[in-house]
C-alpha positions as a printed Julia matrix, in Angstrom:
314×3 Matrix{Float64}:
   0.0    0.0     0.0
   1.13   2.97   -0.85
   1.95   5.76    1.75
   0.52   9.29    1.37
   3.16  11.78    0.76
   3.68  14.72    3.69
   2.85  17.71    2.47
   5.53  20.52    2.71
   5.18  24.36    2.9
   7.4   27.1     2.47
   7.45  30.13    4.83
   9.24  32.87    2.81
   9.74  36.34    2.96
  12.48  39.06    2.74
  14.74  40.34    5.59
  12.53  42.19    8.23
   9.4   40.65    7.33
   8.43  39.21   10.4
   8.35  35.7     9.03
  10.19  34.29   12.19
   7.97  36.29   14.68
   5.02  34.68   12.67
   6.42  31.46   13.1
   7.36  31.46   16.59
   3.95  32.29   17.62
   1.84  29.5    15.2
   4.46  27.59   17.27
   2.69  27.87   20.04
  -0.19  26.78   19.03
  -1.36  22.85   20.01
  -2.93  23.05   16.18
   1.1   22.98   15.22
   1.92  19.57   17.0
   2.11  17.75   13.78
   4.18  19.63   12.07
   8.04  19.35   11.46
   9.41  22.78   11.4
  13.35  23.1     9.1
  14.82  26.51   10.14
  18.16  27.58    8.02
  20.76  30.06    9.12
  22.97  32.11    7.91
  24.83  32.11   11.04
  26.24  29.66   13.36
  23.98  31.32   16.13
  21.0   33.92   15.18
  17.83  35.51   16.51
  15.95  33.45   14.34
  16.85  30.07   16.29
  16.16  31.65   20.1
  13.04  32.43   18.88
  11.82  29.39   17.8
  13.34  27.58   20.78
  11.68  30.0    23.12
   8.12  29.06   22.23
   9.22  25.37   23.61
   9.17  23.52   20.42
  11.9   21.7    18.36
  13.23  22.89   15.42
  15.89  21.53   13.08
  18.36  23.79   12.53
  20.45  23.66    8.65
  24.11  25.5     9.62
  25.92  25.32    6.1
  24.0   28.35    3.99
  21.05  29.53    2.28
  18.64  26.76    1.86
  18.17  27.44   -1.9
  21.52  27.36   -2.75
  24.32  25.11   -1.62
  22.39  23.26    1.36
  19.63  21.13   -1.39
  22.11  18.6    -0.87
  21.87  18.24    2.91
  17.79  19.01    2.8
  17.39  16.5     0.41
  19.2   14.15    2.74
  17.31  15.02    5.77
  14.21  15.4     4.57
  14.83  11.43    3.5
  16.26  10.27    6.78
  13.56  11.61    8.94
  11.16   9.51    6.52
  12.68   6.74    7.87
  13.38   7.9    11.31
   9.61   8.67   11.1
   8.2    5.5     9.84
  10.18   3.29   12.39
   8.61   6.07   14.85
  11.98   6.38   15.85
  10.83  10.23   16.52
   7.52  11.69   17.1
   4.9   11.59   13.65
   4.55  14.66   11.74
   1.97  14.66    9.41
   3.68  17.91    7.1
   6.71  20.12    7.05
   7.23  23.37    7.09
  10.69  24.92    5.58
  11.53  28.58    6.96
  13.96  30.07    4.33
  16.59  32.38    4.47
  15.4   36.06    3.82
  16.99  36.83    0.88
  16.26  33.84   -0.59
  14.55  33.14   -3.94
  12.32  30.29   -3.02
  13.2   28.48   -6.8
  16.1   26.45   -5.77
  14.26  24.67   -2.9
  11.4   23.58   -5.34
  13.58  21.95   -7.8
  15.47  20.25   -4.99
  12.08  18.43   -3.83
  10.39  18.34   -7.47
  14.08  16.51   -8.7
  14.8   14.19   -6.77
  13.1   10.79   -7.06
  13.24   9.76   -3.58
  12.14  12.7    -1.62
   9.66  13.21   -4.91
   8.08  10.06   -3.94
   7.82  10.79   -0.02
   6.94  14.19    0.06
   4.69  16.51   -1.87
   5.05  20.78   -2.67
   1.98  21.88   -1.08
   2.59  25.5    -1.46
   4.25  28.61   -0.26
   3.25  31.22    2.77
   5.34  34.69    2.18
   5.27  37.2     4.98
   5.35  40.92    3.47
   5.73  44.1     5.49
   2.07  46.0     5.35
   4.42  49.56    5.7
   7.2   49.06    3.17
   6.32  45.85    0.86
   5.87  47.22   -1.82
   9.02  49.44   -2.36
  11.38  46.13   -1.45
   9.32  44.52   -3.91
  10.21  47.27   -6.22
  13.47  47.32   -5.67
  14.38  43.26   -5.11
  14.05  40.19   -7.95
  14.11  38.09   -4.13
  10.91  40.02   -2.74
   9.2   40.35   -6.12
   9.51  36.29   -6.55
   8.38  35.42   -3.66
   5.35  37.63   -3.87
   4.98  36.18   -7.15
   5.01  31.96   -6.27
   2.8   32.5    -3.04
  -0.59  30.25   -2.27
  -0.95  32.65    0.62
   0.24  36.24    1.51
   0.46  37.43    5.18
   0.54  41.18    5.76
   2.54  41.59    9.02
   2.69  44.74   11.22
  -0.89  45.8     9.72
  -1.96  46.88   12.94
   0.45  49.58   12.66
  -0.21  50.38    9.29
  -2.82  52.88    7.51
  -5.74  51.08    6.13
  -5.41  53.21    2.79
  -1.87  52.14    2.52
  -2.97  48.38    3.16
  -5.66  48.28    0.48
  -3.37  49.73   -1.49
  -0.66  47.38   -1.46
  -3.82  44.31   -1.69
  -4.58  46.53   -5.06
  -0.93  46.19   -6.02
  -0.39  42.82   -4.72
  -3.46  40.88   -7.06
  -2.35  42.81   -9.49
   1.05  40.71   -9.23
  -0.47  37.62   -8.32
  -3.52  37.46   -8.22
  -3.79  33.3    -7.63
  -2.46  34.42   -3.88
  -5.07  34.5    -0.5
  -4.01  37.98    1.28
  -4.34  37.45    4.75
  -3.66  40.13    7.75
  -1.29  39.73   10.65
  -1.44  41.86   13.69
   2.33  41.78   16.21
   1.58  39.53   19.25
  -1.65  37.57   17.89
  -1.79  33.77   18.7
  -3.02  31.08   16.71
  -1.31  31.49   13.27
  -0.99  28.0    12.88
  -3.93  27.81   10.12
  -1.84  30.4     8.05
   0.11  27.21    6.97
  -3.25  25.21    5.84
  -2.66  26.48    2.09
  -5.03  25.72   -0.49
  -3.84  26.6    -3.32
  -6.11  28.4    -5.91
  -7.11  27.37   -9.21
  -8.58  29.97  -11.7
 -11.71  29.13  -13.22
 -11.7   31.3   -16.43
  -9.22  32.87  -18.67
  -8.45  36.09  -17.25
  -7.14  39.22  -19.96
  -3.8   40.08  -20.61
  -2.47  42.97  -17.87
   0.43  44.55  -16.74
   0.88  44.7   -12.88
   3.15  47.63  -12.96
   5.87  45.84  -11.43
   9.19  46.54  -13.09
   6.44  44.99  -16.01
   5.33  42.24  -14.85
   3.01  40.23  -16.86
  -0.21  38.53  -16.5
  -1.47  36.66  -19.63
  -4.0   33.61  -20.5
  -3.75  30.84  -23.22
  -6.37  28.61  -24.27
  -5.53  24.85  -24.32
  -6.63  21.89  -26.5
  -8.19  19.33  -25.03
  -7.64  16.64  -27.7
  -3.98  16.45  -26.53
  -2.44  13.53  -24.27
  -0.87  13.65  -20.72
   3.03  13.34  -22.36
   2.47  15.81  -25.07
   0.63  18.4   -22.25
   3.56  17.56  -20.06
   6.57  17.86  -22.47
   4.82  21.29  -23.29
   5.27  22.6   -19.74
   8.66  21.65  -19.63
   9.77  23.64  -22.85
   7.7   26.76  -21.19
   9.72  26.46  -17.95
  13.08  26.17  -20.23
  12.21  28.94  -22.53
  10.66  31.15  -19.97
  14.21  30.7   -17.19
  13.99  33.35  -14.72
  11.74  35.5   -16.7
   8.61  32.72  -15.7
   7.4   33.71  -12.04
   4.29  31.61  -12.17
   1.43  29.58  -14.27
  -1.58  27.95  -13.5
  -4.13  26.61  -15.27
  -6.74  23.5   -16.45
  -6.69  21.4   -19.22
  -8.95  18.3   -20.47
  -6.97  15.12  -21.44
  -9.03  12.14  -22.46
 -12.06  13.62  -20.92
 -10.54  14.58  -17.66
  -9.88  17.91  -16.28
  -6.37  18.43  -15.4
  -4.88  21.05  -13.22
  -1.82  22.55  -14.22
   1.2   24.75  -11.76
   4.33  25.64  -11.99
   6.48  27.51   -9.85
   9.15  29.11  -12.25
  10.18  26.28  -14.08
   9.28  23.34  -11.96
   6.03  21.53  -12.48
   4.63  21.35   -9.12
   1.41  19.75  -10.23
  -0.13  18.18  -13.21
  -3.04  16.14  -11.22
  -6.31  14.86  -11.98
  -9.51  17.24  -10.68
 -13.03  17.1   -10.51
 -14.82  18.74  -13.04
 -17.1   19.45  -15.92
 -15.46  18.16  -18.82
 -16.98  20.67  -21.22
 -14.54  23.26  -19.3
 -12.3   25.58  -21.34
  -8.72  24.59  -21.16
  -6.54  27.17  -20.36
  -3.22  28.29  -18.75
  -2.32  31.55  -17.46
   1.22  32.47  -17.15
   3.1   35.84  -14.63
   5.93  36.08  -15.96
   8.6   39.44  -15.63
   9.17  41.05  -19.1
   8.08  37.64  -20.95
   7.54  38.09  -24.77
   3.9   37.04  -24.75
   4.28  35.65  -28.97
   7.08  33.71  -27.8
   5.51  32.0   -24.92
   2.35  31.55  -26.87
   4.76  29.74  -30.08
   6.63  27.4   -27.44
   3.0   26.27  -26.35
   1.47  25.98  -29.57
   1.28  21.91  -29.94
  -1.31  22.52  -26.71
  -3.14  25.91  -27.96
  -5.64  26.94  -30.18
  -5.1   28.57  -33.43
């Protein structure tokens, strides 16, 4: 019998965010007993590590660099041996992870770590990505960093921290600014203190239900744009598709998601920059519209729509 992956979620979000404060207190909360919680450093000892220790919890601890970058290695390892370690109950059962990352880290790396490598592939599945974004002064790091701007850009769930202490016209403004980016995201408030965050790591991610029109979110240009699909098209052909979007697109492809209908099932389609973090079966009528719609930064729209043209319409 096969054994149901563990779902894993990312907490993101850049340097003063309040992602560790947000985490610390879900920590806290009894709802968070299940869950395996991977903290990476930067160094040997940081703030970031007291806090989580101080709410009483354990917390595994990666010493050797950004988790995006040179540690994969080691994650990949660990994430494998605690399987194990798990299954022979050899520690306590978690039922999902979830992966703190460093703050100026671009969340990419991480995904095609897990997506990549057969073994943890098998064990574990991507379940989606929580970034924390300052209320007061998001947008202007998301102006001026690629790292904030893509992690606004893959999230299943955006938490505005410090919003008690921020203007409601400037917080409906940056909402405004923020589905304009991505608009797949669930915006969520955060007030300094509160208890009971753990739910803010019960992501579901969305799936559009329509093709939305071509816009520009203002964003250094970034793009959001919608291509209809075929539905007479196999699984390999849909899937081989995907793959030359996420090599054609490289760093320029923030996000796509999307359904399309392959031998009369609906099929939901996301990526996370180039990784395929889902091409799964879903309920659904099977007279829906296939379609896909891409966010991508400066992305020449022809050129996308030509790489996908075995799967579009005329």
């Amino acid at each position: 019998m096969r054994v149901e992956p563990i779902p894993i979620v990312l907490l993101t979000g850049f340097l003063g965010s309040g992602k560790t404060t947000l985490l610390a207190q879900a920590l806290s909360d009894p709802a968070m007993g299940d869950a395996l919680v991977l903290v990476n450093e930067l160094g040997s000892v940081g703030l970031d590590h007291d806090l989580l220790w101080a709410g009483g919890e354990v917390a595994l601890s990666l010493d050797n660099g950004c988790i995006c970058c040179s540690v994969s290695d080691d994650l990949i390892t660990l994430l494998r041996d605690l399987f194990w370690k798990r299954l022979h109950r050899s520690i306590t059962r978690f039922s999902r992870v979830v992966i703190e990352t460093t703050g100026i880290a671009d969340p990419y790396g991480i995904l095609t770590a897990l997506q990549t490598n057969p073994l943890v592939a098998d064990r574990y599945r991507y379940a989606g990505t929580v970034t924390v974004i300052d209320a007061h002064k998001g947008m202007e790091l998301i102006r001026k960093h690629d790292e904030a701007l893509a992690q606004a850009a893959i999230a299943d769930r955006i938490v505005l921290s410090h919003a008690d202490a921020t203007p409601q016209d400037v917080r409906d403004r940056l909402r405004r600014d923020l589905q304009a980016l991505n608009g797949f995201a669930d915006i969520v408030e955060s007030e300094r203190g509160s208890a009971g965050n753990a739910g803010l790591f019960d992501v579901a991610s969305k799936v559009p239900t329509k093709l939305t029109p071509h816009t520009h979110a203002g964003h250094r240009h970034i793009d959001t744009f919608a291509i209809a699909l075929r539905a007479d098209r196999d699984l390999a052909t849909v899937h081989a598709a995907l793959e030359a979007l996420g090599q054609a697109g490289g760093p320029n492809l923030l996000r796509a998601k999307g359904l399309v209908l392959i031998d009369d099932q609906l099929f939901v389609i996301q990526m996370v920059g180039k990784v395929i973090t889902s091409l799964d079966p879903v309920n659904g009528p099977v007279d829906h519209e296939g379609f896909l719609v891409v966010i991508g930064k400066g992305m020449d729209v022809a050129a996308t729509r030509a790489v996908l043209a075995g799967i579009t319409h005329d």
